[in-house]
Short mmCIF file of C-alpha atoms in Angstrom, two decimals:
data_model
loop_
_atom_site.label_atom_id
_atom_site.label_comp_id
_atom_site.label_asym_id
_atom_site.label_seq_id
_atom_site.Cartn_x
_atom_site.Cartn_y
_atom_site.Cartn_z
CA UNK A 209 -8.96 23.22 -11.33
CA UNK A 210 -9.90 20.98 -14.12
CA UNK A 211 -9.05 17.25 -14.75
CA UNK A 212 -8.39 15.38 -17.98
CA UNK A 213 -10.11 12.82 -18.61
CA UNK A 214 -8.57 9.82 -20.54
CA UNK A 215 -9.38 8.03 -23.41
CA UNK A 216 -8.83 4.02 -23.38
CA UNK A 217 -5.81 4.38 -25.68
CA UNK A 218 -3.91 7.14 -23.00
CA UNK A 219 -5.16 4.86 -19.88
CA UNK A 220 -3.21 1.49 -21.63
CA UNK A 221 -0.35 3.80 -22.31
CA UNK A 222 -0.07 5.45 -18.74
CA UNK A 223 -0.25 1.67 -17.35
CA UNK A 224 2.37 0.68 -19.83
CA UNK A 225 4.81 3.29 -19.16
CA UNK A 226 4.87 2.66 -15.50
CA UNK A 227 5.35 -0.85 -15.71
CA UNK A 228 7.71 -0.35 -18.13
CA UNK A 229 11.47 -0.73 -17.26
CA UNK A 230 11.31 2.92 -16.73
CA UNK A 231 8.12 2.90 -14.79
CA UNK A 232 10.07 0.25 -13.07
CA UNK A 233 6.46 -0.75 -11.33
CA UNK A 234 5.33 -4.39 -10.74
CA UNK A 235 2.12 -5.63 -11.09
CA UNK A 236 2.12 -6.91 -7.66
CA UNK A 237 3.16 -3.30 -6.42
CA UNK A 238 0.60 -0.95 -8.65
CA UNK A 239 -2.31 -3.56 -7.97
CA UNK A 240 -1.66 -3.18 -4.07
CA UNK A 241 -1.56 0.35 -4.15
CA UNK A 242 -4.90 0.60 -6.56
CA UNK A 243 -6.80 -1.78 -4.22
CA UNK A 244 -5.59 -0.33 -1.34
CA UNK A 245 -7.26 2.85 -2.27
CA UNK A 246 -10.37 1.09 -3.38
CA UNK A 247 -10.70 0.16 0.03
CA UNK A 248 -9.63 3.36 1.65
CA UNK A 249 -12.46 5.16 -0.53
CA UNK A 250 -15.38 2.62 0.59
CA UNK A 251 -14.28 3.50 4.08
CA UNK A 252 -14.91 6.42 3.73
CA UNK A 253 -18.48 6.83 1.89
CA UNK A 254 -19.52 3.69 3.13
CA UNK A 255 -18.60 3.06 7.11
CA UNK A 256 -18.43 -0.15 8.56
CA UNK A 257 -20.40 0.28 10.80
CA UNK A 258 -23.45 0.72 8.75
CA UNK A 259 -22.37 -1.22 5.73
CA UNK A 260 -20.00 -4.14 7.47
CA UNK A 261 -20.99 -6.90 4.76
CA UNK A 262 -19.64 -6.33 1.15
CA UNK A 263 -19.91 -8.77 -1.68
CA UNK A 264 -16.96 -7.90 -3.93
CA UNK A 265 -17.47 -8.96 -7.79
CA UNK A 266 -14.09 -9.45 -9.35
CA UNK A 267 -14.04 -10.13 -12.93
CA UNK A 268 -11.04 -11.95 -14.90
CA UNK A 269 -7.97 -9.47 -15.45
CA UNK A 270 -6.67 -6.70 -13.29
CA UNK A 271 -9.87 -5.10 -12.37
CA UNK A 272 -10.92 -8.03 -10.55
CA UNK A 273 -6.88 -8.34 -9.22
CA UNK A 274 -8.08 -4.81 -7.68
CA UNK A 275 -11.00 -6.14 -6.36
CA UNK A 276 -9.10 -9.34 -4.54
CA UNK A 277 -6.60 -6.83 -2.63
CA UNK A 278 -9.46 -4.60 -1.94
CA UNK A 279 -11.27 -7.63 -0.08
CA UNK A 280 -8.02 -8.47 1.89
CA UNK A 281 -7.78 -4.52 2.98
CA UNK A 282 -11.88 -4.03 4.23
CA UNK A 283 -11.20 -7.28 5.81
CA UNK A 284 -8.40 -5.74 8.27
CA UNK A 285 -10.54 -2.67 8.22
CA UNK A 286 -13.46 -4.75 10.27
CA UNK A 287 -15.46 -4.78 7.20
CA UNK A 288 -17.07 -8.93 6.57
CA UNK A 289 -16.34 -9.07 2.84
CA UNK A 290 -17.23 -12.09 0.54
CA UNK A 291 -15.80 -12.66 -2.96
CA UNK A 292 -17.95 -13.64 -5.99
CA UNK A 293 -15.39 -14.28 -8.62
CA UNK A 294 -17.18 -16.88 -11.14
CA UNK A 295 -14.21 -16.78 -14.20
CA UNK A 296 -10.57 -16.89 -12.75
CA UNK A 297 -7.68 -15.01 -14.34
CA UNK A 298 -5.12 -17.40 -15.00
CA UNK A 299 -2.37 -15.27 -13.76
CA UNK A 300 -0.55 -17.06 -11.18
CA UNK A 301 -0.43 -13.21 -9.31
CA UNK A 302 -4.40 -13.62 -9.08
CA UNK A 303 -4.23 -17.30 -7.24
CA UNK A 304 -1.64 -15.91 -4.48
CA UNK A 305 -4.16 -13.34 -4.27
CA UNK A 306 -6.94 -15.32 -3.85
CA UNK A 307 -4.81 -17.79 -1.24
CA UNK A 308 -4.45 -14.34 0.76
CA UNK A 309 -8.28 -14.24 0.98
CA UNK A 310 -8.81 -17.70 1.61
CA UNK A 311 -5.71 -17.82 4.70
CA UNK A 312 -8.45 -14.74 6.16
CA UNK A 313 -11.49 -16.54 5.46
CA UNK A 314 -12.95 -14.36 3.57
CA UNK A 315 -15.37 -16.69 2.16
CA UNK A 316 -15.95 -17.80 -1.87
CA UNK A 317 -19.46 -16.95 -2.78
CA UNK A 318 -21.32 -19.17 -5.64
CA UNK A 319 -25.07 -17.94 -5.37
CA UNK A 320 -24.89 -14.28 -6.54
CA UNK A 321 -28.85 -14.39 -5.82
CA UNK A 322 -28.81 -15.55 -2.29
CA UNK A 323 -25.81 -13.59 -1.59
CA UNK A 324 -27.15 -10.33 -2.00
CA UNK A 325 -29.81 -10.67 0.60
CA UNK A 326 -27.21 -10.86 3.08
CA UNK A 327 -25.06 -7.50 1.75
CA UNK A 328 -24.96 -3.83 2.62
CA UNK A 329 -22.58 -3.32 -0.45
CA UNK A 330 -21.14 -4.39 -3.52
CA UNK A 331 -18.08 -3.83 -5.47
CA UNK A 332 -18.10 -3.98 -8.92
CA UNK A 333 -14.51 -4.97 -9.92
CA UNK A 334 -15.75 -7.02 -13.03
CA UNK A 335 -14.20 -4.88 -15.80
CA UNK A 336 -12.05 -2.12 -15.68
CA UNK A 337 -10.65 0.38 -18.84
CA UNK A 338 -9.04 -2.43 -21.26
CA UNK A 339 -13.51 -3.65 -21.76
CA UNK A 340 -14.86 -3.36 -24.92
CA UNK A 341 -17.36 -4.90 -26.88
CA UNK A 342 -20.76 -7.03 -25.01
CA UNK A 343 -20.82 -8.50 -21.65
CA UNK A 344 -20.44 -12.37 -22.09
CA UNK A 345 -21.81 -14.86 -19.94
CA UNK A 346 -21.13 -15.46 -16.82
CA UNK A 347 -21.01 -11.49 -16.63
CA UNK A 348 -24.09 -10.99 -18.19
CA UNK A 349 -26.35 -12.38 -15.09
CA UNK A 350 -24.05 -10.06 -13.24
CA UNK A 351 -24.83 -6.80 -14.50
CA UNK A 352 -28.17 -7.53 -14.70
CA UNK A 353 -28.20 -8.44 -10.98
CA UNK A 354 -26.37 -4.90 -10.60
CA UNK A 355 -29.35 -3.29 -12.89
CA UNK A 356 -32.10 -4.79 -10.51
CA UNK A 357 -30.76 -4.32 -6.64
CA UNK A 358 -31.45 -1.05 -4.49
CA UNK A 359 -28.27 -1.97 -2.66
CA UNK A 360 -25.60 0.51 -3.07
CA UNK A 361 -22.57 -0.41 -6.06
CA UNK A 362 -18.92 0.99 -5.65
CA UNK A 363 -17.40 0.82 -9.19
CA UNK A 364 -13.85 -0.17 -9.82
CA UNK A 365 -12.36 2.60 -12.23
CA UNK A 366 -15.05 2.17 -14.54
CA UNK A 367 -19.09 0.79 -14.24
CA UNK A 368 -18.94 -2.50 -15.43
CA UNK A 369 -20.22 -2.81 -18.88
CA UNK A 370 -20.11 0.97 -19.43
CA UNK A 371 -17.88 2.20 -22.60
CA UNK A 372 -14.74 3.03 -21.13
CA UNK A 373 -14.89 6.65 -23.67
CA UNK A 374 -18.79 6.82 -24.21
CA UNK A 375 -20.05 5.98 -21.46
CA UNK A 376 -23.54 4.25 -19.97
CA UNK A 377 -25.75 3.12 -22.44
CA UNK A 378 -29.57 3.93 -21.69
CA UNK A 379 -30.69 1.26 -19.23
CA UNK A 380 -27.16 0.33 -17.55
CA UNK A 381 -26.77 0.69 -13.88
CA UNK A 382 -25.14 3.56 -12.23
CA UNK A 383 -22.60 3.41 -9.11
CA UNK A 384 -23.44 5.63 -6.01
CA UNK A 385 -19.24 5.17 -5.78
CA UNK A 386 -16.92 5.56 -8.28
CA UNK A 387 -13.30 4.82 -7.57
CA UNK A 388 -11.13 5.95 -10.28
CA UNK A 389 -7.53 4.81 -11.19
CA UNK A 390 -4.73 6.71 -12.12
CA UNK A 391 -7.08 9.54 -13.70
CA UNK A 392 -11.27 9.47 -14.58
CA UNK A 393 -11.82 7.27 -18.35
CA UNK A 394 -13.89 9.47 -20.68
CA UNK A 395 -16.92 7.65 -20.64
CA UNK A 396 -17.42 9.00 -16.77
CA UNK A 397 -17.33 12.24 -17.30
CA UNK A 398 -21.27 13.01 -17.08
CA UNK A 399 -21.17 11.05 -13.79
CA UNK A 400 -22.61 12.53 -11.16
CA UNK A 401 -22.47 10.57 -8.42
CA UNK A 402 -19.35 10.42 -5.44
CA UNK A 403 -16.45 10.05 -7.16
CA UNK A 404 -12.93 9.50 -5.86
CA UNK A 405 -9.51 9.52 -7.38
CA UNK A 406 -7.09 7.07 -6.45
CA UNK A 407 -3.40 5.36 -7.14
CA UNK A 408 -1.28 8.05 -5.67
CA UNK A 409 1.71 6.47 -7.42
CA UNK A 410 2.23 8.75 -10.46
CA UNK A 411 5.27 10.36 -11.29
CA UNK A 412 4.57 14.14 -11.89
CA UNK A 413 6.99 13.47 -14.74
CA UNK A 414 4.54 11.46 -16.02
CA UNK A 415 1.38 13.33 -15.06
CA UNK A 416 2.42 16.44 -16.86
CA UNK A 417 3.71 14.66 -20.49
CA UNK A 418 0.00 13.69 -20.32
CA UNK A 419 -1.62 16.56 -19.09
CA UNK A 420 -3.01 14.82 -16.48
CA UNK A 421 -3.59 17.89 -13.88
CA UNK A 422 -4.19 15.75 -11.26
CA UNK A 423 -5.34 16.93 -8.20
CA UNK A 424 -3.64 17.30 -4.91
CA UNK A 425 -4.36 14.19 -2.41
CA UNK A 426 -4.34 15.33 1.29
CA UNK A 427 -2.10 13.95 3.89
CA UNK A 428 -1.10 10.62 3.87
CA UNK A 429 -4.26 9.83 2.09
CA UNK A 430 -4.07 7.33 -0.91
CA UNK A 431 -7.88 8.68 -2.12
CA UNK A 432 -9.17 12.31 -2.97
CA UNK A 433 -12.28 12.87 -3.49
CA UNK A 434 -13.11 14.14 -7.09
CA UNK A 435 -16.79 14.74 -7.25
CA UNK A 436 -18.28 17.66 -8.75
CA UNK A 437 -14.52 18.98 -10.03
CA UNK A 438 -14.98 19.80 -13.57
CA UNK A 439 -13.86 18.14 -16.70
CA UNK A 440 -10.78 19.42 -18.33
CA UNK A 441 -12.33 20.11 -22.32
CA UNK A 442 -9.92 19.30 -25.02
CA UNK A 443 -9.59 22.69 -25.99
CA UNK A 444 -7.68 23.80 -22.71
CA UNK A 445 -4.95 20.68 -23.84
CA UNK B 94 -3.00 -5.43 26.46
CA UNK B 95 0.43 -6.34 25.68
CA UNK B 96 2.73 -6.91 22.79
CA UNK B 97 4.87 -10.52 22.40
CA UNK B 98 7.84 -9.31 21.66
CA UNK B 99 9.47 -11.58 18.62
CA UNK B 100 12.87 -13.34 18.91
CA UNK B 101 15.13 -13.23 15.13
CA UNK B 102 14.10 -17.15 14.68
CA UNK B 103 10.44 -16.54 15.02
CA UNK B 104 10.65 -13.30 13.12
CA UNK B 105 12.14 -15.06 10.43
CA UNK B 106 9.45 -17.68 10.44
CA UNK B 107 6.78 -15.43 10.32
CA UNK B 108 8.62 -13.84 7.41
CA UNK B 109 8.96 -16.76 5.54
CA UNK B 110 5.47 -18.42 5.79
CA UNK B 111 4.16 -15.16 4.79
CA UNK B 112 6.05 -15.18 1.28
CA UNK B 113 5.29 -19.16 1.50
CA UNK B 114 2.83 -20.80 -1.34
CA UNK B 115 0.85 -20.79 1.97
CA UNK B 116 0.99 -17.72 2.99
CA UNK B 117 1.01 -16.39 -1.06
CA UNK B 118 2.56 -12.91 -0.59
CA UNK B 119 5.20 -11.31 -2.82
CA UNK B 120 8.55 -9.59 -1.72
CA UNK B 121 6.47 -7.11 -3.99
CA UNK B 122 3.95 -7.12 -1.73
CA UNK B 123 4.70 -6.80 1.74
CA UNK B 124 7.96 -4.41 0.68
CA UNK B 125 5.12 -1.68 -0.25
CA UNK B 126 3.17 -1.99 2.31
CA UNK B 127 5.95 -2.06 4.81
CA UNK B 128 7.48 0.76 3.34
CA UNK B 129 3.73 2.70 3.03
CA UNK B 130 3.46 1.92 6.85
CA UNK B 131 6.78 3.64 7.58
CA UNK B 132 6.72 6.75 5.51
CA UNK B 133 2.75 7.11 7.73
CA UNK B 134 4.52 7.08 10.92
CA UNK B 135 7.13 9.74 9.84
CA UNK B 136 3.92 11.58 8.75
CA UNK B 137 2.16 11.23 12.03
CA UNK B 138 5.36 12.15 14.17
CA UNK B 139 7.50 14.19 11.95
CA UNK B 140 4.97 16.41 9.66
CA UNK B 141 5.96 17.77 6.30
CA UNK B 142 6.00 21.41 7.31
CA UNK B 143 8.27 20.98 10.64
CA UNK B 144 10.45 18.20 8.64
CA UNK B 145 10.72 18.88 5.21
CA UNK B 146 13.97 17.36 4.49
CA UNK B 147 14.27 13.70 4.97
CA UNK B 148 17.55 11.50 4.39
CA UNK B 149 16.78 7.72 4.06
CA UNK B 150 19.98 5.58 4.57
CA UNK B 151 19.41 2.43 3.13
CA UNK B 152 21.43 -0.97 3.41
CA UNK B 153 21.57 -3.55 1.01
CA UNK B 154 19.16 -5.80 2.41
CA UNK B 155 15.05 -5.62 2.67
CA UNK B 156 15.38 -3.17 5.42
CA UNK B 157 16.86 -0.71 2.79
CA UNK B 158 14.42 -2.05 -0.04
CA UNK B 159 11.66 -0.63 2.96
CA UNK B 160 13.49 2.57 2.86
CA UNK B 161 13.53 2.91 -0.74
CA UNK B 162 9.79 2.49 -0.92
CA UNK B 163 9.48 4.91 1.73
CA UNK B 164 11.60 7.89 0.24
CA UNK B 165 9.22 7.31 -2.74
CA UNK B 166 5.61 7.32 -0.78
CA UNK B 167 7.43 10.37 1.79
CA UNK B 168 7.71 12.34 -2.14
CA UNK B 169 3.95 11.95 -2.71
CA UNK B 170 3.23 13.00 1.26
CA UNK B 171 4.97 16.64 0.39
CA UNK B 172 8.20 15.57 1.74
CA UNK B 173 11.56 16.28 0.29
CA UNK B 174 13.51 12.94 0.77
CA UNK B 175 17.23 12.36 -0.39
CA UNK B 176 18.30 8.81 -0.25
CA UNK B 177 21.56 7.74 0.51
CA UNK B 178 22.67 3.86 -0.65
CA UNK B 179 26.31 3.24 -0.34
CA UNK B 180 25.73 -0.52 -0.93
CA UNK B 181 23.15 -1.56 -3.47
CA UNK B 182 21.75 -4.86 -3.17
CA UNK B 183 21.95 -7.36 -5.81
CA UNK B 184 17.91 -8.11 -6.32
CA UNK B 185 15.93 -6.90 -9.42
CA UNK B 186 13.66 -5.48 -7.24
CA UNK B 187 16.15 -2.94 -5.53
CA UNK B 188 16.89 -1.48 -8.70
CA UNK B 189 13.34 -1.25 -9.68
CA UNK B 190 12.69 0.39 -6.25
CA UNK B 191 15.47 2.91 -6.99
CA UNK B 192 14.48 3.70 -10.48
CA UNK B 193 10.93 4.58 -9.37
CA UNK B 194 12.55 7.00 -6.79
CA UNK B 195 15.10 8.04 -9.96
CA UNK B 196 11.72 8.93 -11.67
CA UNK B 197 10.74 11.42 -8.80
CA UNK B 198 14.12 13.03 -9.24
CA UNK B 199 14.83 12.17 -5.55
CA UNK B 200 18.60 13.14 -5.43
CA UNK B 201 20.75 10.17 -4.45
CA UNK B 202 23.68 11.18 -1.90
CA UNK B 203 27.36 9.96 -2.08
CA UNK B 204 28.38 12.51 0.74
CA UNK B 205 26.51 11.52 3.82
CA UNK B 206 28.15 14.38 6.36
CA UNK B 207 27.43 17.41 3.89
CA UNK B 208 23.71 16.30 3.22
CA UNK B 209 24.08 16.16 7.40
CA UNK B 210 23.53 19.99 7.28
CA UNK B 211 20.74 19.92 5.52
CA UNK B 212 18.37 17.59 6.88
CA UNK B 213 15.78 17.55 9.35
CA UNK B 214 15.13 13.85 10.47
CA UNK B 215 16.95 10.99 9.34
CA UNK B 216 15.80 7.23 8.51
CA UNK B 217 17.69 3.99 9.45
CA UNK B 218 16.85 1.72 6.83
CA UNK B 219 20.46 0.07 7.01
CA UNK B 220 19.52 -3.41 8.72
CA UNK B 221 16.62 -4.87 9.81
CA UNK B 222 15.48 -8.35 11.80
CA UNK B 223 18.31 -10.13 10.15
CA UNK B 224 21.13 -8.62 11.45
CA UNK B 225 23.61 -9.88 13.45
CA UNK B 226 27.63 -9.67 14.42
CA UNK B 227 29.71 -6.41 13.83
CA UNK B 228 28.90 -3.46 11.48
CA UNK B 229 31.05 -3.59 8.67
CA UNK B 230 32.33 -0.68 6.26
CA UNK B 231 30.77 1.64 4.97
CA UNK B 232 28.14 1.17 7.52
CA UNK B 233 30.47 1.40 10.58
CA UNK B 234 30.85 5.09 9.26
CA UNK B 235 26.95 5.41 8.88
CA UNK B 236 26.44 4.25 12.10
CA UNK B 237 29.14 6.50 13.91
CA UNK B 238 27.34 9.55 12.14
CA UNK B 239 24.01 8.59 13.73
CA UNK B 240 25.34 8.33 17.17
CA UNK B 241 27.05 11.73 17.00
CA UNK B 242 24.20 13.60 14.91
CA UNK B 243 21.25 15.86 17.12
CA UNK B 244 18.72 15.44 14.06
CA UNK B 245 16.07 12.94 14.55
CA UNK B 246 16.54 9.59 13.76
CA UNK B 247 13.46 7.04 12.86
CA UNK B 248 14.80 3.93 12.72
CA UNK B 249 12.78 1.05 10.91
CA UNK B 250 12.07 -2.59 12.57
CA UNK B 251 15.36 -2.19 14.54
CA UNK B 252 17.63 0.73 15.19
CA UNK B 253 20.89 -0.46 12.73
CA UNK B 254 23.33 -1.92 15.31
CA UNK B 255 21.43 -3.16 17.68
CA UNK B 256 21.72 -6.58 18.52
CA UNK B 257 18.05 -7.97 17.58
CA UNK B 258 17.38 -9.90 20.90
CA UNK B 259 19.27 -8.32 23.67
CA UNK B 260 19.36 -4.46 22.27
CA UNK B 261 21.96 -1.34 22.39
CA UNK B 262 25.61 -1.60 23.29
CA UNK B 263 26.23 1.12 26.18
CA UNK B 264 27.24 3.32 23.18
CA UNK B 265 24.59 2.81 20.47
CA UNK B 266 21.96 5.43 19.42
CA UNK B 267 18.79 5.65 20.44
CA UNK B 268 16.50 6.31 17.81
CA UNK B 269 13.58 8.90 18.43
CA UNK B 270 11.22 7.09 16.66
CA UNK B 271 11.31 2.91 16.22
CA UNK B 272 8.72 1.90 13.33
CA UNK B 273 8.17 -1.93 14.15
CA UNK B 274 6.82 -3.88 11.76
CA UNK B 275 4.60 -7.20 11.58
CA UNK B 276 5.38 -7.21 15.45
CA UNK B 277 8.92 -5.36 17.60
CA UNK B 278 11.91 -7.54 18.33
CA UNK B 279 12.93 -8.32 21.37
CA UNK B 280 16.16 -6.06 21.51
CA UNK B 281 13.52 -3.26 21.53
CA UNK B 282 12.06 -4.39 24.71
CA UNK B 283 13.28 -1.53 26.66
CA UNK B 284 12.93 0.98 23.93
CA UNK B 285 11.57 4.46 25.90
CA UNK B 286 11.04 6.39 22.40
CA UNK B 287 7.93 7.05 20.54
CA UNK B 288 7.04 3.94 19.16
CA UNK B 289 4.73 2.56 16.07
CA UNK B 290 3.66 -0.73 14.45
CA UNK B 291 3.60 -1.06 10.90
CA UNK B 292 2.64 -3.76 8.04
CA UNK B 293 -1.40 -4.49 8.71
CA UNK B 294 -1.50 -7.41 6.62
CA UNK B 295 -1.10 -10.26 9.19
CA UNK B 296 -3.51 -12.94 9.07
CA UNK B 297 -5.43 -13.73 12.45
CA UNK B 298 -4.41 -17.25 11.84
CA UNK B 299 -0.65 -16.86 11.74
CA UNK B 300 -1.02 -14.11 14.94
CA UNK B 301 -3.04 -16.67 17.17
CA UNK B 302 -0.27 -19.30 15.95
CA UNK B 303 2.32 -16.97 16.97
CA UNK B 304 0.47 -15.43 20.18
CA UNK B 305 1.03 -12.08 18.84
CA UNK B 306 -1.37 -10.41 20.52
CA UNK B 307 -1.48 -7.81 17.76
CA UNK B 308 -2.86 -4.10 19.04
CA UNK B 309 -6.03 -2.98 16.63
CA UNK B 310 -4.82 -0.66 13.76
CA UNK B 311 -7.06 2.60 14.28
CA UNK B 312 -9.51 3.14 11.04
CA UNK B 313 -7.79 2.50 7.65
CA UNK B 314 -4.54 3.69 8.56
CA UNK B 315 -1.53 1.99 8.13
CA UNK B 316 0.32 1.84 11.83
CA UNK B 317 -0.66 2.49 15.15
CA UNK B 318 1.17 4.06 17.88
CA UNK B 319 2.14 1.10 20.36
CA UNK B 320 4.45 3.82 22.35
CA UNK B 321 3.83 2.40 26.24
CA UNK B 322 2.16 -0.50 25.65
CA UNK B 323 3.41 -3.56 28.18
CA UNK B 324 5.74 -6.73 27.02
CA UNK B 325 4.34 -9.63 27.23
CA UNK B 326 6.25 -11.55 29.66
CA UNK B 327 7.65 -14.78 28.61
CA UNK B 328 5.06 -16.75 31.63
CA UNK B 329 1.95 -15.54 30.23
CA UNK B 330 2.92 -17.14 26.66
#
């Protein structure tokens, strides 16, 4: 058991083909699934009970999407999240999503700073694997926040500022939960922290023109948990 | 602890100021997680291993768009569905929903009484909170094929036939399983069979509006078994 490990290029194509005609996926449907599973996964490694209050970073495109359905879900899991979302996506899809977090209260944080004293866990759903290039501002304060705290960081298919094929560079932050989508991005593959697979949505048509080898998810689960399974080397493609 | 039971009107409205600007959801949406929330019960009460075939009958409404959506989550849960859809509805998003279960190679049926012999439960996706009057054709057929068949029947939101508010003709089948979803119907209010809540995505705003008196959904999971729990009489309202 081995799994593949995709570069940026493969991860835009997978997304394209399934909301392709022939994918036939919306937005609105894949995005519910992926946070969904987000959510399902922070259950899981981090328990309400000890970690009720989580600040959920959502950045401007789909990642941060993720991160808005993933609020609504720990919300009706007993969880007390709060949304820090500083640069809206102008996607209409992202302000219903936000008017579903607002009609629960979930409430709009604008002091990063001050917020973090009051949270047992944050989600990093600021960029996900269509980043490249440097962290602009507002983001910048926010991964630097992520580089300073002790409190525990649940990254959103990929760590936030992190090249999506290469990796962390030497003084970037590192998750204790990763929460991949679809299939691990290339740049995670010396992670070593929990990891867990999600977006049990894939076609095996699909999986196996790409190699994918993904693993089996138990039950009725929509996470598995990946960490510690080895990377599948280009040489056994 | 007891359930309000939900007359067509207010299910309707609760429906409706859901999908709202208010209330911000897609069709998208709450179609997924309906449908997620049904193919979990069938997991819970009818396991893959016992119940590995699974025939969805879907009508042309949402209540078949639900059943569409969960043929294609029952695939990914180990199941092998067939789907049978003898009256496609007219929305984009049907045909979407039926080319993602295309892509799974889940067979579609034209002959319901030969795919009879080989399947072990069946799901009533044919009409949902909306219905009213006298089955028409093909569904009369359908409906006469349920009421004669010994496989398992888990019907979704309301057994197809049943008048919504005041239940079963002397005749009608009685499902084994009744998925509910957002909150049961009144017709169902003397429903003896095992009996789940689906679609966890009410706010606590729009249940206290409504007096729902929703039960607590168990953990992250999807539905919760509300088999035996009281109606709550009209007085206490």
């Amino acid at each position: 058991m081995a799994l593949r490990y995709l570069s940026q290029r493969l991860a835009q194509q997978i997304d394209e083909e399934l909301m392709s005609q022939n994918g036939a996926f919306s937005i609105d449907q894949l995005m519910e699934l992926a946070g969904l599973s987000v959510s399902c996964a922070i259950a899981k490694v981090y328990p309400v009970r000890s970690y009720p209050r989580v600040m959920v970073c959502c950045g401007p495109g789909n990642n941060g999407g993720d991160g808005l359905v993933a609020a609504r879900h720990l919300f009706h899991f007993g969880y007390s999240p709060s949304i820090f979302y500083p640069k809206r996506g102008g996607k209409e899809l992202y302000q219903r999503l936000v008017t579903q977090c607002d009609n629960l209260k979930i409430p709009s944080i604008t002091d990063l700073k001050q917020q973090l004293k009051q949270t047992d866990l944050i989600v990093d759903a600021i960029f996900g694997f269509s980043f490249s290039g440097k962290v602009r501002t507002p983001f910048d304060d926010v991964i630097q926040a992520f580089e300073e705290t002790t409190i525990p960081i649940a990254s959103v298919d990929i760590p936030s500022s992190w090249n999506v094929e290469t990796g962390p560079e030497p003084n970037s932050f590192v998750p204790s939960l990763l929460i991949s989508l679809t299939a691990p991005k290339l740049g995670m593959k010396d992670f070593k922290g929990t990891h867990y697979l999600g977006g049990r949505f894939i076609p095996p048509a699909l999986a196996e023109k790409f190699n994918l080898n993904l693993p089996p998810y138990p039950g009725t689960e929509q996470v598995v948990d990946i960490t510690g399974i080895p990377v599948l080397t280009e040489e056994r493609l």
